[in-house]
Amino acid sequence: MLLNSNRPVHIDLLIDVVWDDDPPATARQQVQNRLGSLRARLGTDAHRINRNSNHYTLEVGNEKVDGLKFRSLCTDAEIAAKVGSPERAVTLLRSGLELWRGSPIEDIESVKLQVEALRWREYHLKAIETLIEIEFSLDRQRLLTADLHSWIASYPYHEGLHCRLAEAMHAGARTAEALGVLSGLRSRLARELGINTGPVVEDLYHRLLHGARTATVALG
């Protein structure tokens, strides 16, 4: 219900979340009993559960749920970027990303909720990608290397993030390390997934490699 804060959730969905495809005969009653108990504990303060027929809605303010705060900050950042305020957009996106701790819905095996977890990871990744694009547009890519290392740890197969890290390193005169990043991605994808890197990675690798060789010849 937190994942669907302020939106009605059908009791059948709650049953599916708890028991997947094998609910007991008493599933509906068990869920209703638990929700009734939770409603009583929450009361009628700033957060409460309302029932309308077979739907339940958790009413809660954005400031009470990190996920809601994150989505709100990302929306504000999108608006700021559109009206020509990239610095404000960066501040808002970084504030939103700071709310993340680990992965969404950790240690919960529900198939239904794993789909939701994937959706929230997509929100997270979009915020990261947007922040990177803005920082690059402000010519601050060299300041992103630490962040990019951290994000790559969360998305170890993401080619775009690896390319951005390599570009940031190259901008900071660390071309050899940039080539190492792309080579490492090549090896990881081949070893762990049995696939090759895409054309964008290969093109960047060869451009950086050619640039490094040209620089070596010039210095010689």
CSV table of C-alpha atoms in Angstrom, one decimal:
chain,number,residue,atom,x,y,z
A,1,MET,CA,0.0,0.0,0.0
A,2,LEU,CA,2.9,2.3,0.5
A,3,LEU,CA,3.9,1.7,-3.1
A,4,ASN,CA,0.5,2.9,-4.1
A,5,SER,CA,0.1,5.7,-1.5
A,6,ASN,CA,-3.0,7.8,-2.0
A,7,ARG,CA,-4.4,5.4,-4.6
A,8,PRO,CA,-7.0,2.8,-4.1
A,9,VAL,CA,-5.8,-0.8,-4.0
A,10,HIS,CA,-8.1,-3.7,-4.5
A,11,ILE,CA,-8.1,-6.4,-1.9
A,12,ASP,CA,-7.5,-9.0,-4.5
A,13,LEU,CA,-4.1,-7.4,-5.3
A,14,LEU,CA,-3.2,-7.4,-1.6
A,15,ILE,CA,-4.0,-11.1,-1.5
A,16,ASP,CA,-1.9,-11.8,-4.6
A,17,VAL,CA,1.0,-9.9,-3.0
A,18,VAL,CA,0.9,-11.9,0.2
A,19,TRP,CA,0.3,-15.4,-1.3
A,20,ASP,CA,1.1,-15.1,-5.0
A,21,ASP,CA,-1.0,-17.8,-6.8
A,22,ASP,CA,-1.7,-20.0,-3.8
A,23,PRO,CA,-3.9,-18.1,-1.3
A,24,PRO,CA,-5.7,-20.0,1.5
A,25,ALA,CA,-9.5,-20.1,1.7
A,26,THR,CA,-9.3,-17.5,4.5
A,27,ALA,CA,-7.1,-15.1,2.6
A,28,ARG,CA,-9.7,-12.4,2.2
A,29,GLN,CA,-10.7,-12.5,5.9
A,30,GLN,CA,-7.1,-12.5,7.0
A,31,VAL,CA,-6.2,-9.4,4.9
A,32,GLN,CA,-9.4,-7.6,6.1
A,33,ASN,CA,-8.5,-8.4,9.7
A,34,ARG,CA,-4.9,-7.1,9.3
A,35,LEU,CA,-6.1,-3.9,7.6
A,36,GLY,CA,-8.7,-3.3,10.2
A,37,SER,CA,-6.1,-3.6,12.9
A,38,LEU,CA,-3.7,-1.3,11.0
A,39,ARG,CA,-6.5,1.3,10.4
A,40,ALA,CA,-7.2,1.3,14.2
A,41,ARG,CA,-3.5,1.9,14.9
A,42,LEU,CA,-3.1,4.7,12.4
A,43,GLY,CA,-6.3,6.4,13.5
A,44,THR,CA,-7.3,9.6,11.6
A,45,ASP,CA,-4.0,11.6,11.8
A,46,ALA,CA,-1.9,12.7,8.8
A,47,HIS,CA,-1.8,9.1,7.6
A,48,ARG,CA,-4.7,6.7,7.6
A,49,ILE,CA,-6.3,3.8,5.7
A,50,ASN,CA,-9.7,4.4,4.1
A,51,ARG,CA,-12.0,1.7,2.8
A,52,ASN,CA,-14.4,1.9,-0.1
A,53,SER,CA,-16.0,-1.4,-0.9
A,54,ASN,CA,-13.2,-3.8,-1.9
A,55,HIS,CA,-10.6,-1.0,-2.2
A,56,TYR,CA,-8.3,0.4,0.5
A,57,THR,CA,-6.4,3.6,0.2
A,58,LEU,CA,-3.4,4.6,2.4
A,59,GLU,CA,-3.6,8.4,2.7
A,60,VAL,CA,-0.2,9.9,3.6
A,61,GLY,CA,1.7,13.1,2.9
A,62,ASN,CA,4.6,13.1,0.5
A,63,GLU,CA,6.9,14.1,3.3
A,64,LYS,CA,6.2,10.9,5.2
A,65,VAL,CA,7.3,8.4,2.4
A,66,ASP,CA,10.8,8.6,0.8
A,67,GLY,CA,9.4,7.2,-2.4
A,68,LEU,CA,6.8,10.0,-2.7
A,69,LYS,CA,9.4,12.6,-1.8
A,70,PHE,CA,11.7,11.2,-4.4
A,71,ARG,CA,9.1,11.3,-7.2
A,72,SER,CA,8.1,14.9,-6.2
A,73,LEU,CA,11.7,16.1,-6.3
A,74,CYS,CA,12.2,14.5,-9.7
A,75,THR,CA,9.1,16.2,-11.0
A,76,ASP,CA,10.3,19.5,-9.7
A,77,ALA,CA,13.7,18.9,-11.3
A,78,GLU,CA,12.1,18.2,-14.6
A,79,ILE,CA,10.2,21.5,-14.5
A,80,ALA,CA,13.4,23.4,-13.4
A,81,ALA,CA,15.3,21.9,-16.3
A,82,LYS,CA,12.6,22.8,-18.8
A,83,VAL,CA,12.5,26.5,-17.7
A,84,GLY,CA,16.3,26.9,-17.9
A,85,SER,CA,17.3,26.4,-14.3
A,86,PRO,CA,19.8,23.5,-14.6
A,87,GLU,CA,21.5,24.3,-11.3
A,88,ARG,CA,18.2,24.0,-9.4
A,89,ALA,CA,17.4,20.8,-11.3
A,90,VAL,CA,20.8,19.3,-10.2
A,91,THR,CA,20.1,20.2,-6.6
A,92,LEU,CA,16.7,18.7,-6.6
A,93,LEU,CA,17.9,15.5,-8.3
A,94,ARG,CA,20.7,15.0,-5.9
A,95,SER,CA,18.3,15.6,-2.9
A,96,GLY,CA,16.1,12.9,-4.4
A,97,LEU,CA,18.9,10.4,-5.0
A,98,GLU,CA,20.1,10.9,-1.4
A,99,LEU,CA,16.9,9.3,-0.2
A,100,TRP,CA,17.8,6.0,-1.7
A,101,ARG,CA,19.2,3.3,0.6
A,102,GLY,CA,19.9,-0.1,-1.0
A,103,SER,CA,17.3,-1.6,-3.3
A,104,PRO,CA,13.5,-1.1,-3.1
A,105,ILE,CA,11.5,-3.8,-1.4
A,106,GLU,CA,14.5,-5.7,-0.2
A,107,ASP,CA,14.0,-9.2,1.4
A,108,ILE,CA,10.5,-9.5,0.1
A,109,GLU,CA,9.9,-12.4,-2.3
A,110,SER,CA,6.4,-11.6,-3.6
A,111,VAL,CA,6.3,-11.8,-7.4
A,112,LYS,CA,3.9,-8.9,-7.7
A,113,LEU,CA,6.2,-6.7,-5.6
A,114,GLN,CA,9.3,-7.6,-7.6
A,115,VAL,CA,7.6,-6.1,-10.6
A,116,GLU,CA,7.0,-2.9,-8.5
A,117,ALA,CA,10.6,-3.0,-7.4
A,118,LEU,CA,11.7,-3.0,-11.1
A,119,ARG,CA,9.5,0.0,-11.8
A,120,TRP,CA,11.1,1.9,-8.9
A,121,ARG,CA,14.6,1.0,-10.1
A,122,GLU,CA,13.6,2.5,-13.5
A,123,TYR,CA,12.6,5.7,-11.7
A,124,HIS,CA,16.0,5.7,-9.9
A,125,LEU,CA,18.0,5.1,-13.1
A,126,LYS,CA,16.1,7.8,-15.0
A,127,ALA,CA,17.0,10.3,-12.2
A,128,ILE,CA,20.6,9.3,-12.4
A,129,GLU,CA,20.7,9.6,-16.2
A,130,THR,CA,19.0,13.0,-16.1
A,131,LEU,CA,21.4,14.3,-13.5
A,132,ILE,CA,24.4,13.1,-15.6
A,133,GLU,CA,23.1,14.7,-18.7
A,134,ILE,CA,22.6,18.1,-17.0
A,135,GLU,CA,26.1,17.9,-15.3
A,136,PHE,CA,27.7,17.1,-18.7
A,137,SER,CA,25.9,20.0,-20.3
A,138,LEU,CA,27.4,22.3,-17.6
A,139,ASP,CA,30.9,20.9,-18.5
A,140,ARG,CA,31.3,19.3,-15.0
A,141,GLN,CA,31.8,15.7,-16.1
A,142,ARG,CA,35.2,15.5,-14.3
A,143,LEU,CA,33.4,16.0,-11.0
A,144,LEU,CA,31.1,13.0,-11.5
A,145,THR,CA,33.7,10.2,-11.4
A,146,ALA,CA,33.0,9.2,-7.8
A,147,ASP,CA,29.2,9.3,-8.3
A,148,LEU,CA,29.5,7.3,-11.5
A,149,HIS,CA,31.6,4.6,-9.7
A,150,SER,CA,28.8,4.4,-7.1
A,151,TRP,CA,26.0,4.2,-9.6
A,152,ILE,CA,27.9,1.5,-11.7
A,153,ALA,CA,28.1,-0.6,-8.5
A,154,SER,CA,24.3,-0.6,-8.5
A,155,TYR,CA,24.0,-1.1,-12.3
A,156,PRO,CA,27.1,-3.2,-13.2
A,157,TYR,CA,25.9,-4.0,-16.7
A,158,HIS,CA,24.7,-0.6,-17.8
A,159,GLU,CA,26.7,0.4,-20.8
A,160,GLY,CA,25.6,4.1,-20.8
A,161,LEU,CA,26.9,4.6,-17.2
A,162,HIS,CA,30.2,3.0,-18.1
A,163,CYS,CA,30.6,5.3,-21.2
A,164,ARG,CA,29.8,8.3,-19.1
A,165,LEU,CA,32.5,7.3,-16.6
A,166,ALA,CA,35.0,6.8,-19.3
A,167,GLU,CA,34.2,10.2,-20.8
A,168,ALA,CA,34.5,11.9,-17.4
A,169,MET,CA,37.9,10.2,-16.9
A,170,HIS,CA,39.1,11.2,-20.3
A,171,ALA,CA,38.0,14.8,-19.7
A,172,GLY,CA,40.2,14.7,-16.6
A,173,ALA,CA,43.2,13.4,-18.6
A,174,ARG,CA,42.8,9.9,-17.3
A,175,THR,CA,42.4,8.2,-20.7
A,176,ALA,CA,44.2,5.0,-19.7
A,177,GLU,CA,41.8,4.5,-16.8
A,178,ALA,CA,38.9,5.3,-19.1
A,179,LEU,CA,40.0,2.5,-21.5
A,180,GLY,CA,40.3,0.2,-18.5
A,181,VAL,CA,36.7,0.9,-17.5
A,182,LEU,CA,35.4,0.0,-21.0
A,183,SER,CA,37.7,-3.1,-21.2
A,184,GLY,CA,36.4,-4.2,-17.8
A,185,LEU,CA,32.8,-3.9,-19.0
A,186,ARG,CA,33.7,-5.9,-22.1
A,187,SER,CA,35.1,-8.7,-19.9
A,188,ARG,CA,32.2,-8.6,-17.4
A,189,LEU,CA,29.5,-8.8,-20.1
A,190,ALA,CA,31.2,-11.7,-21.9
A,191,ARG,CA,32.0,-13.6,-18.8
A,192,GLU,CA,28.8,-13.2,-16.8
A,193,LEU,CA,26.2,-12.7,-19.5
A,194,GLY,CA,27.8,-14.2,-22.6
A,195,ILE,CA,27.2,-11.0,-24.7
A,196,ASN,CA,29.3,-8.4,-26.4
A,197,THR,CA,29.3,-4.7,-25.7
A,198,GLY,CA,27.2,-2.6,-28.1
A,199,PRO,CA,28.3,-0.2,-30.8
A,200,VAL,CA,28.3,2.9,-28.6
A,201,VAL,CA,30.8,1.3,-26.2
A,202,GLU,CA,33.0,0.0,-29.1
A,203,ASP,CA,32.9,3.4,-30.8
A,204,LEU,CA,33.9,5.2,-27.7
A,205,TYR,CA,36.7,2.7,-26.9
A,206,HIS,CA,38.3,3.1,-30.3
A,207,ARG,CA,38.0,6.8,-30.3
A,208,LEU,CA,39.7,7.0,-26.9
A,209,LEU,CA,42.3,4.5,-27.9
A,210,HIS,CA,43.1,6.4,-31.1
A,211,GLY,CA,43.3,9.6,-29.1
A,212,ALA,CA,45.7,8.0,-26.6
A,213,ARG,CA,48.0,6.7,-29.4
A,214,THR,CA,48.0,10.1,-31.2
A,215,ALA,CA,49.0,11.7,-27.9
A,216,THR,CA,51.8,9.2,-27.4
A,217,VAL,CA,53.1,9.8,-30.9
A,218,ALA,CA,53.0,13.6,-30.4
A,219,LEU,CA,54.9,13.3,-27.1
A,220,GLY,CA,57.4,11.1,-28.8
